[in-house]
Amino acid sequence: MAIGKQGQGFCCAAFFFLIAFAQGWSTKRPGKTPVGTAKINSHMQASTHLPMATLEEDCKSSIGSYVERRGDGSSGGGGVDMPRWFANNKTMMENLRRPKVGAEMPQGRPDWFKVPGPSQRPDSRYSIVKESLQNLNLNTVCEEAQCPNIGECWNGGTGTIMLLGDTCTRGCMFCAVNTASKPPPPDPFEPFQTAEAVVQWGVDYIVLTSVDRDDLPDGGAQHFAHTVELLKMKKPELLVECLVSDFQGDDESVATLARSGLDVYAHNMETVERLQSFVRDPRANYHQSLQTLAHAKKVTPMLYTKTSLMLGLGETDDEVIQTMKDLRSIDVDVVTFGQYLRPTERHLSVVEYVTPKKFDYFKQVGQDMGFKYVASGPLVRSSYKAGEFYLQHMIQKERQQQARLS
């Protein structure tokens, strides 16, 4: 019986399972040829009319060709041309690419994206954090945004709490969070529940973030401020980072949060200036995000400001470096770079998988520019356990030095 293309993968898997089963049985009965093995060999040869060695080679060849077809992420993708309406300089635009929903994806994925899965043991830190979040009716961006580092972070006992519900009023083309024009109203007890949960965890550094809430007059700034104040009241030594929206460019909302007592004010630029309109919701833009970070620092000069960019969306090296220059011009302290990964087929396709070497290059450039901390790597996210650990010690060290000088 000939093996068709559709059944070839199944036959290969079945074949190696049967051989492994037979080998395992023979180890239990040394010195004898198991009846099961003879039956398997006889059946395979009779049904395929091929010697066992030939069938095994065919299966190995099929598996090898599948790996080659799948690829390692280095080919395919590439994005699409910039639209004609965008081109101020036709020659300049010819070599520039942008992401698009439904565009070709890179073939396969590089091996540097392998991460350990979260522990499912009931007594693991991952399970404890997950259960405490459910009991307190809290949301995390770790789950809502399908973060690949959820196992590492939760097993380390840290998480990023998402305030103001799990439904966003904006529709950015890279994000998997639920969207609606009128989400449910904020829970007035959420700041108290959040403070209680954080104290129970016993962590020293916590990140609070949220969806965009353009339906609220202040964008949710006061809700954040109340949460920060309660956290600091319950645990004064706790370091608090807030990763927030641009509050639609409202300086008063930015100031409300900046004066709340938080330690790190974070707002993500997401991508370079040229790609903003293709990646983010129309209500967000490059200069509005820069103004948000600049005003937070102006209101509270001792505040640490932080932002993050996704790479692999068609940006050029020069555009990334120019963004870093713009950030340093407003005294942003921390910048992180990570690989964009498409959450579903309804979101922007990946243009390219940026190599670890390129991430290292941007890290060095950022350090040379004077950023206090640069996290750069394929799996780095704006809120990430390793980065939080570094920031915690950096902030504590600088404040101790300031205390000695005063």
Coordinates of C-alpha atoms in Angstrom, one line a residue:
M1 CA 0.0 0.0 0.0
A2 CA 1.5 3.4 -1.0
I3 CA 1.8 6.1 1.6
G4 CA 0.2 9.4 0.5
K5 CA 1.5 12.8 1.5
Q6 CA -1.3 13.5 4.0
G7 CA -0.7 10.2 5.8
Q8 CA 3.1 10.3 5.7
G9 CA 3.6 12.3 8.9
F10 CA 1.2 10.1 10.8
C11 CA 2.8 6.9 9.5
C12 CA 6.3 8.2 10.5
A13 CA 5.1 9.0 14.0
A14 CA 3.3 5.7 14.3
F15 CA 6.3 3.9 13.1
F16 CA 8.7 5.4 15.6
F17 CA 6.2 4.9 18.4
L18 CA 5.9 1.2 17.5
I19 CA 9.6 0.7 17.3
A20 CA 10.2 2.5 20.7
F21 CA 7.4 0.3 22.2
A22 CA 9.0 -2.9 20.9
Q23 CA 12.5 -1.9 22.1
G24 CA 11.1 -1.1 25.5
W25 CA 9.4 -4.5 25.7
S26 CA 12.5 -6.3 24.7
T27 CA 14.5 -4.8 27.5
K28 CA 12.0 -6.4 29.9
R29 CA 12.6 -9.9 28.4
P30 CA 16.3 -10.3 27.8
G31 CA 17.5 -13.2 25.6
K32 CA 14.1 -13.6 23.8
T33 CA 12.6 -12.1 20.7
P34 CA 9.3 -10.7 21.8
V35 CA 6.3 -11.9 20.1
G36 CA 5.0 -8.4 19.8
T37 CA 8.2 -7.2 18.0
A38 CA 7.8 -10.0 15.4
K39 CA 4.2 -9.2 14.9
I40 CA 5.0 -5.5 14.4
N41 CA 7.8 -6.2 12.0
S42 CA 5.7 -8.7 10.0
H43 CA 2.7 -6.3 9.9
M44 CA 4.8 -3.3 8.8
Q45 CA 6.5 -5.3 6.0
A46 CA 3.3 -6.9 4.8
S47 CA 1.3 -3.7 4.7
T48 CA 4.0 -1.6 3.0
H49 CA 5.8 -4.2 0.9
L50 CA 9.0 -2.5 1.8
P51 CA 12.0 -3.7 4.0
M52 CA 12.1 -2.2 7.4
A53 CA 15.4 -0.4 6.8
T54 CA 13.9 1.3 3.7
L55 CA 10.8 2.4 5.5
E56 CA 12.8 3.9 8.4
E57 CA 15.0 5.8 6.0
D58 CA 11.9 7.2 4.2
C59 CA 10.5 8.4 7.5
K60 CA 13.7 10.1 8.6
S61 CA 14.0 11.8 5.2
S62 CA 10.4 13.0 5.5
I63 CA 11.0 14.4 9.0
G64 CA 14.2 16.1 7.7
S65 CA 12.5 17.7 4.8
Y66 CA 9.7 19.0 7.1
V67 CA 12.2 20.8 9.3
E68 CA 13.8 22.3 6.1
R69 CA 10.4 23.4 4.9
R70 CA 9.4 24.8 8.2
G71 CA 12.6 26.9 8.3
D72 CA 14.4 28.7 11.1
G73 CA 12.9 32.1 10.7
S74 CA 15.7 33.5 8.6
S75 CA 13.7 33.4 5.3
G76 CA 10.3 34.6 4.3
G77 CA 8.4 37.5 5.9
G78 CA 9.8 40.9 4.9
G79 CA 6.7 43.0 5.3
V80 CA 5.2 45.1 2.5
D81 CA 6.0 48.3 0.7
M82 CA 5.2 51.6 2.3
P83 CA 2.0 53.1 0.9
R84 CA 2.2 55.7 -1.8
W85 CA 0.5 58.4 0.3
F86 CA 3.3 58.1 2.9
A87 CA 6.2 58.5 0.4
N88 CA 7.6 62.1 0.5
N89 CA 10.7 60.8 -1.1
K90 CA 10.1 57.9 -3.5
T91 CA 13.7 56.8 -3.6
M92 CA 14.0 56.8 0.2
M93 CA 10.8 54.8 0.6
E94 CA 11.7 52.0 -1.9
N95 CA 13.8 50.1 0.6
L96 CA 11.6 50.7 3.7
R97 CA 9.2 48.0 4.9
R98 CA 6.2 47.9 7.1
P99 CA 4.1 45.3 8.8
K100 CA 0.6 44.3 7.7
V101 CA -2.1 41.9 8.8
G102 CA -2.1 38.8 6.6
A103 CA 1.3 39.5 5.1
E104 CA 3.8 36.6 4.7
M105 CA 5.3 35.4 8.0
P106 CA 9.0 34.3 8.3
Q107 CA 9.3 30.6 7.7
G108 CA 9.5 28.9 11.1
R109 CA 11.0 30.4 14.2
P110 CA 14.6 30.7 15.5
D111 CA 15.7 28.4 18.2
W112 CA 16.5 31.2 20.6
F113 CA 12.7 31.5 21.4
K114 CA 12.7 28.3 23.5
V115 CA 11.5 29.0 27.0
P116 CA 10.6 26.7 29.8
G117 CA 6.8 26.2 30.3
P118 CA 5.2 27.1 33.6
S119 CA 5.2 24.6 36.4
Q120 CA 1.8 23.0 36.8
R121 CA 2.5 21.6 40.3
P122 CA -0.1 22.8 42.8
D123 CA 2.7 23.9 45.2
S124 CA 4.7 25.8 42.6
R125 CA 5.1 29.6 42.8
Y126 CA 3.3 29.8 39.4
S127 CA 0.2 28.1 40.8
I128 CA 0.3 30.1 44.0
V129 CA 0.4 33.4 42.1
K130 CA -2.3 32.3 39.7
E131 CA -4.6 31.2 42.5
S132 CA -4.1 34.4 44.5
L133 CA -4.9 36.5 41.5
Q134 CA -8.1 34.5 40.9
N135 CA -9.2 34.7 44.5
L136 CA -8.7 38.5 44.6
N137 CA -10.3 39.0 41.2
L138 CA -7.3 40.7 39.7
N139 CA -6.1 40.7 36.1
T140 CA -2.5 40.5 34.8
V141 CA -1.0 41.6 31.6
C142 CA 1.0 38.4 31.7
E143 CA -2.1 36.4 30.8
E144 CA -4.0 39.0 28.8
A145 CA -1.1 39.8 26.4
Q146 CA 0.0 36.2 26.2
C147 CA 3.5 37.0 27.5
P148 CA 6.1 34.2 26.7
N149 CA 7.9 34.9 30.1
I150 CA 4.9 34.1 32.3
G151 CA 6.4 30.8 33.5
E152 CA 9.7 32.4 34.5
C153 CA 8.2 35.5 36.2
W154 CA 5.4 33.7 38.1
N155 CA 7.7 30.9 39.2
G156 CA 9.9 33.7 40.5
G157 CA 7.0 35.1 42.5
T158 CA 6.5 38.3 40.4
G159 CA 3.8 39.5 38.1
T160 CA 2.4 42.6 36.5
I161 CA -1.0 43.5 37.7
M162 CA -3.4 45.1 35.2
L163 CA -5.8 47.7 36.7
L164 CA -9.0 49.1 35.3
G165 CA -10.3 45.8 33.9
D166 CA -9.3 43.7 31.0
T167 CA -10.9 45.6 28.1
C168 CA -9.1 48.4 26.2
T169 CA -10.7 51.3 24.4
R170 CA -8.1 51.2 21.7
G171 CA -7.3 48.7 19.0
C172 CA -3.5 48.5 18.4
M173 CA -2.7 46.0 15.7
F174 CA -0.1 44.1 17.8
C175 CA -2.0 43.6 21.0
A176 CA -4.2 40.6 22.0
V177 CA -6.1 42.4 24.8
N178 CA -9.9 42.6 24.5
T179 CA -11.3 45.9 23.1
A180 CA -14.5 47.8 23.3
S181 CA -15.6 51.4 23.1
K182 CA -17.3 51.3 26.5
P183 CA -15.8 48.8 28.9
P184 CA -17.3 48.2 32.3
P185 CA -16.7 50.9 34.9
P186 CA -13.6 50.5 37.1
D187 CA -14.0 48.6 40.3
P188 CA -13.6 51.2 43.1
F189 CA -12.3 48.5 45.5
E190 CA -9.6 47.4 43.1
P191 CA -6.8 49.7 44.6
F192 CA -7.5 48.1 48.0
Q193 CA -7.5 44.5 46.6
T194 CA -4.3 45.2 44.7
A195 CA -2.5 46.5 47.8
E196 CA -3.6 43.5 49.8
A197 CA -2.4 41.1 47.1
V198 CA 1.0 42.7 46.7
V199 CA 1.6 42.7 50.5
Q200 CA 0.6 39.0 50.6
W201 CA 3.1 38.1 47.9
G202 CA 6.0 39.7 49.9
V203 CA 7.7 41.2 46.8
D204 CA 9.9 44.2 46.9
Y205 CA 9.2 45.5 43.4
I206 CA 5.8 45.6 41.7
V207 CA 4.6 46.7 38.2
L208 CA 1.1 48.1 37.8
T209 CA -0.2 48.5 34.2
S210 CA -3.5 48.9 32.5
V211 CA -5.5 48.9 29.3
D212 CA -6.2 52.3 27.7
R213 CA -9.3 53.9 29.2
D214 CA -10.2 56.8 27.0
D215 CA -13.8 56.5 28.2
L216 CA -12.7 57.9 31.6
P217 CA -12.2 61.7 32.0
D218 CA -8.7 61.3 33.4
G219 CA -7.9 58.1 31.6
G220 CA -7.7 56.3 35.0
A221 CA -4.9 58.4 36.4
Q222 CA -6.5 58.9 39.8
H223 CA -7.3 55.2 40.1
F224 CA -3.6 54.5 39.6
A225 CA -2.6 57.2 42.1
H226 CA -4.9 55.7 44.8
T227 CA -3.4 52.3 44.2
V228 CA 0.2 53.6 44.6
E229 CA -0.7 55.6 47.7
L230 CA -2.2 52.5 49.4
L231 CA 0.8 50.4 48.4
K232 CA 3.2 52.9 49.9
M233 CA 1.1 53.2 53.0
K234 CA 1.1 49.4 53.6
K235 CA 4.7 48.9 52.6
P236 CA 6.8 52.1 52.4
E237 CA 10.0 50.4 51.1
L238 CA 8.1 48.8 48.2
L239 CA 9.3 50.1 44.8
V240 CA 6.4 50.7 42.4
E241 CA 6.5 51.0 38.7
C242 CA 3.5 52.1 36.7
L243 CA 3.3 51.3 33.0
V244 CA 0.5 53.5 31.7
S245 CA -1.1 54.9 28.6
D246 CA -0.5 58.4 27.2
F247 CA -3.7 59.7 28.9
Q248 CA -4.6 61.2 25.5
G249 CA -1.8 63.7 26.0
D250 CA -3.5 65.2 29.1
D251 CA -0.7 66.8 31.2
E252 CA -2.9 67.0 34.3
S253 CA -3.5 63.2 34.3
V254 CA 0.3 62.6 33.9
A255 CA 1.0 64.9 36.8
T256 CA -1.6 63.2 39.0
L257 CA 0.3 59.9 38.7
A258 CA 3.8 61.4 38.7
R259 CA 3.1 63.0 42.1
S260 CA 1.5 59.9 43.6
G261 CA 4.8 58.5 45.1
L262 CA 5.6 55.9 42.5
D263 CA 9.2 55.2 41.7
V264 CA 9.2 54.4 37.9
Y265 CA 6.9 56.1 35.4
A266 CA 6.8 53.9 32.3
H267 CA 5.0 54.5 29.0
N268 CA 5.8 52.6 25.8
M269 CA 6.8 54.2 22.5
E270 CA 6.1 50.7 21.0
T271 CA 7.9 51.4 17.7
V272 CA 9.8 54.0 15.7
E273 CA 8.2 57.2 14.4
R274 CA 7.6 56.0 10.8
L275 CA 5.7 52.9 11.8
Q276 CA 3.4 54.5 14.5
S277 CA 0.3 54.7 12.3
F278 CA 0.7 51.1 11.1
V279 CA 1.2 49.6 14.5
R280 CA -0.7 51.7 17.1
D281 CA -4.2 52.9 17.4
P282 CA -4.8 56.3 15.6
R283 CA -5.3 58.0 19.0
A284 CA -1.6 57.3 19.9
N285 CA 1.4 58.9 18.3
Y286 CA 5.1 59.3 18.6
H287 CA 5.3 62.9 19.8
Q288 CA 2.4 62.5 22.2
S289 CA 4.3 59.6 23.9
L290 CA 7.5 61.6 24.1
Q291 CA 5.5 64.5 25.7
T292 CA 4.0 62.1 28.2
L293 CA 7.4 60.9 29.4
A294 CA 8.9 64.4 29.3
H295 CA 6.1 65.9 31.5
A296 CA 6.3 63.1 34.1
K297 CA 10.0 64.0 34.5
K298 CA 9.3 67.7 34.6
V299 CA 6.7 67.3 37.3
T300 CA 8.9 65.0 39.5
P301 CA 12.6 65.3 38.5
M302 CA 13.7 62.5 40.8
L303 CA 11.3 60.1 39.0
Y304 CA 12.7 57.4 36.8
T305 CA 11.2 57.3 33.4
K306 CA 11.1 54.2 31.2
T307 CA 9.9 53.1 27.8
S308 CA 9.9 50.0 25.5
L309 CA 10.1 49.3 21.8
M310 CA 9.2 46.2 19.8
L311 CA 11.6 45.2 17.0
G312 CA 11.0 43.1 13.9
L313 CA 8.3 45.4 12.5
G314 CA 10.3 46.7 9.6
E315 CA 12.3 49.4 11.4
T316 CA 15.8 50.3 10.3
D317 CA 18.9 50.6 12.6
D318 CA 19.0 54.3 12.0
E319 CA 15.4 54.7 13.0
V320 CA 15.9 52.8 16.3
I321 CA 19.0 54.9 17.1
Q322 CA 17.1 58.1 16.3
T323 CA 14.4 57.0 18.7
M324 CA 17.0 56.5 21.4
K325 CA 18.4 60.0 20.8
D326 CA 14.9 61.5 21.1
L327 CA 14.4 59.6 24.4
R328 CA 17.7 60.8 25.8
S329 CA 16.8 64.4 24.8
I330 CA 14.0 64.3 27.4
D331 CA 16.1 62.4 29.9
V332 CA 14.4 59.0 29.8
D333 CA 16.4 56.7 32.1
V334 CA 15.5 53.2 31.0
V335 CA 14.7 51.7 27.6
T336 CA 14.0 48.0 26.7
F337 CA 13.9 46.3 23.3
G338 CA 12.1 43.0 22.6
Q339 CA 11.0 41.0 19.6
Y340 CA 7.5 41.5 18.3
L341 CA 5.6 38.2 18.2
R342 CA 2.3 37.9 16.5
P343 CA -0.4 36.8 19.0
T344 CA -3.0 35.7 16.4
E345 CA -3.5 35.7 12.6
R346 CA -5.7 38.7 13.0
H347 CA -2.7 40.8 14.1
L348 CA 0.3 42.2 12.3
S349 CA 2.6 39.7 10.7
V350 CA 6.3 39.6 11.9
V351 CA 8.5 41.3 9.3
E352 CA 11.7 39.7 10.6
Y353 CA 13.2 37.9 13.6
V354 CA 15.9 40.2 14.9
T355 CA 19.1 38.3 15.9
P356 CA 20.4 38.3 19.5
K357 CA 23.6 39.9 18.1
K358 CA 21.5 42.9 16.8
F359 CA 19.8 43.2 20.2
D360 CA 23.3 43.3 21.9
Y361 CA 24.3 46.1 19.4
F362 CA 21.3 48.3 20.4
K363 CA 22.1 47.6 24.1
Q364 CA 25.6 48.9 23.7
V365 CA 24.5 51.9 21.7
G366 CA 22.0 52.8 24.4
Q367 CA 24.5 52.4 27.2
D368 CA 26.9 54.7 25.3
M369 CA 24.2 57.3 25.0
G370 CA 23.8 57.4 28.8
F371 CA 20.7 55.4 29.6
K372 CA 20.9 54.2 33.2
Y373 CA 19.7 50.7 32.1
V374 CA 19.1 49.0 28.8
A375 CA 17.4 45.6 28.5
S376 CA 17.6 44.2 25.0
G377 CA 16.9 40.7 23.8
P378 CA 14.3 38.6 21.8
L379 CA 12.2 37.7 24.8
V380 CA 12.6 41.0 26.8
R381 CA 9.3 42.7 27.6
S382 CA 8.7 46.1 29.1
S383 CA 7.8 44.4 32.4
Y384 CA 10.3 41.5 33.0
K385 CA 11.6 39.8 36.1
A386 CA 15.3 40.2 35.3
G387 CA 14.8 43.9 34.5
E388 CA 12.8 44.6 37.6
F389 CA 15.6 43.0 39.7
Y390 CA 18.2 45.2 38.2
L391 CA 16.1 48.4 38.5
Q392 CA 15.3 47.6 42.1
H393 CA 19.0 47.5 43.1
M394 CA 19.9 50.4 40.9
I395 CA 17.3 52.6 42.5
Q396 CA 18.1 51.5 46.0
K397 CA 21.9 52.2 45.4
E398 CA 21.3 55.6 43.9
R399 CA 19.0 56.7 46.8
Q400 CA 21.5 55.5 49.4
Q401 CA 24.2 57.6 47.7
Q402 CA 21.9 60.6 47.6
A403 CA 21.1 60.1 51.3
R404 CA 24.8 60.1 52.2
L405 CA 25.5 63.2 50.2
S406 CA 22.6 65.0 51.9

